[in-house]
Amino acid sequence: MFPIRDHNPSNRTPFVTYALLIANVAIWLWSVTTITDTNAINWFYYHYALIPARLAGGEGFSGLLTSMFLHAGFLHLAGNMLFLFIFGDNLEDRMGHLTFAGFYVACGVAAGLAQVMIDPTSAVPTVGASGAIAGVMGGYLLLFPRARVDIILILIVFFKVFPVPAWIMLGLWFAMQAFGGLGPQGDGGVAYWAHIGGFVAGLILAVPLWRRLGGTAFWRVTHGQPPHPAATYTDGSSRVPTVRRRR
């Protein structure tokens, strides 16, 4: 089960989301076409991936940032970019371009630190944008819990596409990360705790914006969905709503 699209167009062009998509794809294409020697690959990951043991030893802090733009393979890249494409635009639309960029980086750093705290002696390089994107998903869940997201369910030869509220899809995703991190699959090569840390960071960092918009009153006005350019809200307007909180 994974998402394939949403039905929530944004009100303005998500320049930061597009720039992140382009940067991640470009860096991956560059790395797989120019870094082919084994020694060069090891050197590259040692200096630009996140290695918990190096961070715990007081070095390699730049990896908290650079590792967000590295991926271990095409499927790793494609999965992360799909999630960013689906959830990034609406959150950027609500936050603004610069705030969203800072939010994305902060979630990625928090995700990396969570992974280091859980496994500080690991010398295995950690790469991928999934921690930062998990933060985007956490922020999306808080602001737009009832947004409709199409997911595809594949059971051997049978598959079906159907819409579900974001809170169900994202809640199931988080439960899977928690099971992976706490269960017997915790060492399966997936940085589950980076995903968990990024998601929780995104949820927390989005709280001030959610409160500024009106908290639960914002949910009531928007029905828990991203403001649609052509929508009419419960106050009878078609504008993007900003709810004034009651004192």
mmCIF file of C-alpha atoms in Angstrom:
data_model
loop_
_atom_site.group_PDB
_atom_site.id
_atom_site.type_symbol
_atom_site.label_atom_id
_atom_site.label_comp_id
_atom_site.label_asym_id
_atom_site.label_seq_id
_atom_site.Cartn_x
_atom_site.Cartn_y
_atom_site.Cartn_z
ATOM 1 C CA MET A 1 0.000 0.000 0.000
ATOM 2 C CA PHE A 2 1.390 3.380 -0.989
ATOM 3 C CA PRO A 3 0.025 6.749 -2.167
ATOM 4 C CA ILE A 4 0.024 7.660 -5.840
ATOM 5 C CA ARG A 5 -1.642 11.107 -5.910
ATOM 6 C CA ASP A 6 -3.891 13.524 -4.085
ATOM 7 C CA HIS A 7 -6.786 15.732 -5.194
ATOM 8 C CA ASN A 8 -5.660 18.921 -3.489
ATOM 9 C CA PRO A 9 -4.249 21.525 -5.908
ATOM 10 C CA SER A 10 -2.244 24.319 -4.328
ATOM 11 C CA ASN A 11 -2.981 28.023 -4.716
ATOM 12 C CA ARG A 12 0.538 28.952 -5.814
ATOM 13 C CA THR A 13 3.449 27.287 -7.538
ATOM 14 C CA PRO A 14 5.461 25.184 -5.043
ATOM 15 C CA PHE A 15 8.888 26.419 -6.140
ATOM 16 C CA VAL A 16 10.750 24.931 -3.168
ATOM 17 C CA THR A 17 9.142 21.507 -3.617
ATOM 18 C CA TYR A 18 10.038 21.526 -7.313
ATOM 19 C CA ALA A 19 13.595 22.670 -6.535
ATOM 20 C CA LEU A 20 14.018 19.836 -4.021
ATOM 21 C CA LEU A 21 12.723 17.304 -6.538
ATOM 22 C CA ILE A 22 15.112 18.554 -9.203
ATOM 23 C CA ALA A 23 18.091 18.715 -6.833
ATOM 24 C CA ASN A 24 17.596 15.182 -5.538
ATOM 25 C CA VAL A 25 17.189 13.704 -9.018
ATOM 26 C CA ALA A 26 20.129 15.677 -10.430
ATOM 27 C CA ILE A 27 22.479 14.678 -7.601
ATOM 28 C CA TRP A 28 21.515 11.018 -7.938
ATOM 29 C CA LEU A 29 22.026 11.060 -11.721
ATOM 30 C CA TRP A 30 25.390 12.764 -11.264
ATOM 31 C CA SER A 31 26.536 10.294 -8.610
ATOM 32 C CA VAL A 32 25.612 7.124 -10.503
ATOM 33 C CA THR A 33 27.184 8.337 -13.732
ATOM 34 C CA THR A 34 30.426 9.804 -12.384
ATOM 35 C CA ILE A 35 31.249 7.876 -9.187
ATOM 36 C CA THR A 36 31.738 4.281 -10.300
ATOM 37 C CA ASP A 37 34.981 3.205 -8.637
ATOM 38 C CA THR A 38 34.500 1.331 -5.339
ATOM 39 C CA ASN A 39 37.091 3.389 -3.475
ATOM 40 C CA ALA A 40 35.566 6.606 -4.782
ATOM 41 C CA ILE A 41 32.094 5.475 -3.691
ATOM 42 C CA ASN A 42 33.350 4.640 -0.197
ATOM 43 C CA TRP A 43 35.100 8.008 0.062
ATOM 44 C CA PHE A 44 31.974 9.812 -1.157
ATOM 45 C CA TYR A 45 29.678 8.157 1.372
ATOM 46 C CA TYR A 46 32.185 8.565 4.194
ATOM 47 C CA HIS A 47 32.299 12.330 3.675
ATOM 48 C CA TYR A 48 28.713 13.107 2.593
ATOM 49 C CA ALA A 49 26.466 10.453 4.141
ATOM 50 C CA LEU A 50 25.378 10.549 7.766
ATOM 51 C CA ILE A 51 27.484 8.111 9.823
ATOM 52 C CA PRO A 52 26.250 7.932 13.425
ATOM 53 C CA ALA A 53 29.612 6.849 14.844
ATOM 54 C CA ARG A 54 31.346 9.868 13.297
ATOM 55 C CA LEU A 55 28.737 12.242 14.677
ATOM 56 C CA ALA A 56 28.934 10.651 18.121
ATOM 57 C CA GLY A 57 32.691 11.146 17.933
ATOM 58 C CA GLY A 58 32.332 14.857 17.250
ATOM 59 C CA GLU A 59 32.867 14.960 13.482
ATOM 60 C CA GLY A 60 30.944 14.624 10.243
ATOM 61 C CA PHE A 61 28.184 17.052 11.216
ATOM 62 C CA SER A 62 27.814 18.227 7.613
ATOM 63 C CA GLY A 63 26.356 14.799 6.864
ATOM 64 C CA LEU A 64 23.170 15.851 8.651
ATOM 65 C CA LEU A 65 22.515 18.127 5.675
ATOM 66 C CA THR A 66 24.260 16.485 2.721
ATOM 67 C CA SER A 67 22.824 13.025 3.404
ATOM 68 C CA MET A 68 19.339 14.403 2.683
ATOM 69 C CA PHE A 69 20.236 14.694 -0.994
ATOM 70 C CA LEU A 70 21.799 11.252 -1.474
ATOM 71 C CA HIS A 71 19.996 8.034 -2.356
ATOM 72 C CA ALA A 72 21.064 4.405 -2.479
ATOM 73 C CA GLY A 73 19.246 3.497 -5.699
ATOM 74 C CA PHE A 74 16.533 4.393 -8.175
ATOM 75 C CA LEU A 75 13.650 2.904 -6.171
ATOM 76 C CA HIS A 76 14.863 4.657 -3.038
ATOM 77 C CA LEU A 77 14.898 7.957 -4.926
ATOM 78 C CA ALA A 78 11.596 7.374 -6.727
ATOM 79 C CA GLY A 79 9.697 6.483 -3.555
ATOM 80 C CA ASN A 80 10.945 9.525 -1.685
ATOM 81 C CA MET A 81 10.249 11.904 -4.564
ATOM 82 C CA LEU A 82 6.717 10.530 -4.962
ATOM 83 C CA PHE A 83 5.918 11.270 -1.315
ATOM 84 C CA LEU A 84 7.467 14.743 -1.566
ATOM 85 C CA PHE A 85 5.513 15.490 -4.746
ATOM 86 C CA ILE A 86 2.213 14.435 -3.174
ATOM 87 C CA PHE A 87 2.524 16.140 0.214
ATOM 88 C CA GLY A 88 4.996 18.988 -0.303
ATOM 89 C CA ASP A 89 3.001 21.431 -2.415
ATOM 90 C CA ASN A 90 0.067 21.955 -0.039
ATOM 91 C CA LEU A 91 2.299 22.388 2.979
ATOM 92 C CA GLU A 92 4.517 24.866 1.116
ATOM 93 C CA ASP A 93 1.399 26.709 -0.027
ATOM 94 C CA ARG A 94 0.239 27.124 3.568
ATOM 95 C CA MET A 95 3.666 27.889 5.093
ATOM 96 C CA GLY A 96 5.211 30.031 2.388
ATOM 97 C CA HIS A 97 8.313 29.232 0.366
ATOM 98 C CA LEU A 98 11.116 30.242 2.747
ATOM 99 C CA THR A 99 9.418 28.910 5.863
ATOM 100 C CA PHE A 100 8.781 25.586 4.141
ATOM 101 C CA ALA A 101 12.432 25.365 3.057
ATOM 102 C CA GLY A 102 13.582 25.915 6.646
ATOM 103 C CA PHE A 103 10.980 23.469 7.929
ATOM 104 C CA TYR A 104 12.180 20.792 5.488
ATOM 105 C CA VAL A 105 15.829 21.156 6.499
ATOM 106 C CA ALA A 106 14.983 21.233 10.220
ATOM 107 C CA CYS A 107 12.979 18.016 9.908
ATOM 108 C CA GLY A 108 15.822 16.355 8.013
ATOM 109 C CA VAL A 109 18.334 17.332 10.696
ATOM 110 C CA ALA A 110 15.990 16.125 13.454
ATOM 111 C CA ALA A 111 15.579 12.826 11.621
ATOM 112 C CA GLY A 112 19.324 12.362 11.394
ATOM 113 C CA LEU A 113 19.820 13.149 15.064
ATOM 114 C CA ALA A 114 17.115 10.640 16.003
ATOM 115 C CA GLN A 115 18.930 7.926 14.081
ATOM 116 C CA VAL A 116 22.234 8.830 15.753
ATOM 117 C CA MET A 117 20.665 8.763 19.222
ATOM 118 C CA ILE A 118 19.225 5.301 18.646
ATOM 119 C CA ASP A 119 22.385 3.775 17.152
ATOM 120 C CA PRO A 120 25.367 6.015 17.998
ATOM 121 C CA THR A 121 28.013 3.343 17.342
ATOM 122 C CA SER A 122 26.872 2.458 13.834
ATOM 123 C CA ALA A 123 29.429 2.964 11.066
ATOM 124 C CA VAL A 124 26.850 2.301 8.350
ATOM 125 C CA PRO A 125 26.258 5.373 6.132
ATOM 126 C CA THR A 126 22.694 6.679 6.262
ATOM 127 C CA VAL A 127 21.363 8.447 3.157
ATOM 128 C CA GLY A 128 18.044 9.653 1.815
ATOM 129 C CA ALA A 129 15.503 12.451 1.949
ATOM 130 C CA SER A 130 12.945 10.280 3.723
ATOM 131 C CA GLY A 131 13.550 11.795 7.168
ATOM 132 C CA ALA A 132 12.881 15.323 5.905
ATOM 133 C CA ILE A 133 9.910 14.102 3.857
ATOM 134 C CA ALA A 134 8.563 12.299 6.922
ATOM 135 C CA GLY A 135 8.550 15.730 8.569
ATOM 136 C CA VAL A 136 6.514 17.089 5.671
ATOM 137 C CA MET A 137 4.069 14.238 6.201
ATOM 138 C CA GLY A 138 3.825 15.024 9.922
ATOM 139 C CA GLY A 139 3.057 18.668 9.196
ATOM 140 C CA TYR A 140 0.545 17.654 6.523
ATOM 141 C CA LEU A 141 -1.227 15.356 8.978
ATOM 142 C CA LEU A 142 -1.673 18.165 11.496
ATOM 143 C CA LEU A 143 -2.907 20.775 9.018
ATOM 144 C CA PHE A 144 -4.885 18.607 6.585
ATOM 145 C CA PRO A 145 -5.963 15.385 8.332
ATOM 146 C CA ARG A 146 -8.991 14.817 6.085
ATOM 147 C CA ALA A 147 -7.357 15.554 2.726
ATOM 148 C CA ARG A 148 -8.150 12.838 0.178
ATOM 149 C CA VAL A 149 -5.176 10.774 -0.945
ATOM 150 C CA ASP A 150 -5.373 8.002 -3.547
ATOM 151 C CA ILE A 151 -3.546 4.863 -2.498
ATOM 152 C CA ILE A 152 -2.902 1.674 -4.444
ATOM 153 C CA LEU A 153 -3.329 -1.661 -2.704
ATOM 154 C CA ILE A 154 -1.500 -4.583 -4.326
ATOM 155 C CA LEU A 155 -2.313 -8.172 -3.340
ATOM 156 C CA ILE A 156 -0.302 -10.554 -5.547
ATOM 157 C CA VAL A 157 -2.030 -10.094 -8.954
ATOM 158 C CA PHE A 158 -4.889 -7.949 -7.674
ATOM 159 C CA PHE A 159 -4.610 -4.204 -7.249
ATOM 160 C CA LYS A 160 -7.063 -1.423 -6.522
ATOM 161 C CA VAL A 161 -6.810 2.362 -6.298
ATOM 162 C CA PHE A 162 -9.068 4.108 -3.807
ATOM 163 C CA PRO A 163 -9.103 7.386 -1.858
ATOM 164 C CA VAL A 164 -8.621 7.559 1.902
ATOM 165 C CA PRO A 165 -8.317 10.476 4.337
ATOM 166 C CA ALA A 166 -4.738 11.543 4.946
ATOM 167 C CA TRP A 167 -4.958 10.684 8.660
ATOM 168 C CA ILE A 168 -5.569 7.019 7.822
ATOM 169 C CA MET A 169 -2.799 6.755 5.231
ATOM 170 C CA LEU A 170 -0.243 8.683 7.290
ATOM 171 C CA GLY A 171 -1.278 6.980 10.521
ATOM 172 C CA LEU A 172 -0.740 3.549 8.962
ATOM 173 C CA TRP A 173 2.601 4.677 7.539
ATOM 174 C CA PHE A 174 3.765 5.874 10.967
ATOM 175 C CA ALA A 175 2.601 2.629 12.606
ATOM 176 C CA MET A 176 4.667 0.668 10.076
ATOM 177 C CA GLN A 177 7.749 2.745 10.902
ATOM 178 C CA ALA A 178 7.214 2.229 14.630
ATOM 179 C CA PHE A 179 6.817 -1.512 14.134
ATOM 180 C CA GLY A 180 9.965 -1.598 12.025
ATOM 181 C CA GLY A 181 11.943 0.405 14.545
ATOM 182 C CA LEU A 182 10.757 -1.435 17.651
ATOM 183 C CA GLY A 183 10.199 -4.893 16.195
ATOM 184 C CA PRO A 184 12.534 -7.650 15.016
ATOM 185 C CA GLN A 185 13.097 -5.912 11.668
ATOM 186 C CA GLY A 186 14.883 -2.963 13.323
ATOM 187 C CA ASP A 187 18.189 -3.818 11.621
ATOM 188 C CA GLY A 188 16.805 -4.427 8.125
ATOM 189 C CA GLY A 189 18.717 -1.629 6.432
ATOM 190 C CA VAL A 190 15.941 0.967 6.764
ATOM 191 C CA ALA A 191 16.481 3.990 9.015
ATOM 192 C CA TYR A 192 13.131 3.640 10.754
ATOM 193 C CA TRP A 193 14.087 5.940 13.599
ATOM 194 C CA ALA A 194 15.037 8.681 11.156
ATOM 195 C CA HIS A 195 11.528 8.372 9.719
ATOM 196 C CA ILE A 196 9.966 8.445 13.179
ATOM 197 C CA GLY A 197 12.107 11.372 14.307
ATOM 198 C CA GLY A 198 11.406 13.380 11.168
ATOM 199 C CA PHE A 199 7.654 12.746 11.375
ATOM 200 C CA VAL A 200 7.427 13.763 15.031
ATOM 201 C CA ALA A 201 9.580 16.846 14.383
ATOM 202 C CA GLY A 202 7.332 17.896 11.507
ATOM 203 C CA LEU A 203 4.231 17.444 13.627
ATOM 204 C CA ILE A 204 5.695 19.545 16.448
ATOM 205 C CA LEU A 205 7.147 22.264 14.212
ATOM 206 C CA ALA A 206 3.785 22.701 12.469
ATOM 207 C CA VAL A 207 1.936 23.323 15.754
ATOM 208 C CA PRO A 208 2.678 27.096 15.917
ATOM 209 C CA LEU A 209 1.287 27.581 12.399
ATOM 210 C CA TRP A 210 -1.738 25.422 13.186
ATOM 211 C CA ARG A 211 -2.439 27.453 16.318
ATOM 212 C CA ARG A 212 -1.936 30.739 14.466
ATOM 213 C CA LEU A 213 -4.482 29.615 11.877
ATOM 214 C CA GLY A 214 -6.991 28.882 14.624
ATOM 215 C CA GLY A 215 -6.298 25.307 15.706
ATOM 216 C CA THR A 216 -9.433 23.187 15.704
ATOM 217 C CA ALA A 217 -11.407 26.143 14.317
ATOM 218 C CA PHE A 218 -9.178 25.982 11.224
ATOM 219 C CA TRP A 219 -10.159 22.329 10.814
ATOM 220 C CA ARG A 220 -13.837 23.207 11.089
ATOM 221 C CA VAL A 221 -13.628 25.903 8.434
ATOM 222 C CA THR A 222 -11.531 23.898 5.968
ATOM 223 C CA HIS A 223 -12.995 20.496 6.913
ATOM 224 C CA GLY A 224 -9.427 19.357 7.561
ATOM 225 C CA GLN A 225 -8.470 19.700 3.897
ATOM 226 C CA PRO A 226 -6.034 21.969 2.011
ATOM 227 C CA PRO A 227 -7.731 25.200 0.878
ATOM 228 C CA HIS A 228 -8.838 24.627 -2.702
ATOM 229 C CA PRO A 229 -8.672 27.627 -5.065
ATOM 230 C CA ALA A 230 -12.313 27.114 -6.094
ATOM 231 C CA ALA A 231 -13.696 25.933 -2.745
ATOM 232 C CA THR A 232 -16.512 27.537 -0.785
ATOM 233 C CA TYR A 233 -16.034 27.255 2.979
ATOM 234 C CA THR A 234 -18.473 27.178 5.831
ATOM 235 C CA ASP A 235 -18.238 30.938 6.223
ATOM 236 C CA GLY A 236 -19.553 31.312 2.657
ATOM 237 C CA SER A 237 -16.284 32.620 1.211
ATOM 238 C CA SER A 238 -14.054 31.262 -1.536
ATOM 239 C CA ARG A 239 -10.872 32.775 -0.163
ATOM 240 C CA VAL A 240 -8.029 30.890 1.501
ATOM 241 C CA PRO A 241 -9.210 30.850 5.124
ATOM 242 C CA THR A 242 -7.319 32.179 8.099
ATOM 243 C CA VAL A 243 -9.305 31.616 11.261
ATOM 244 C CA ARG A 244 -9.167 34.080 14.140
ATOM 245 C CA ARG A 245 -8.942 32.229 17.434
ATOM 246 C CA ARG A 246 -11.350 33.043 20.217
ATOM 247 C CA ARG A 247 -9.806 34.519 23.340
#
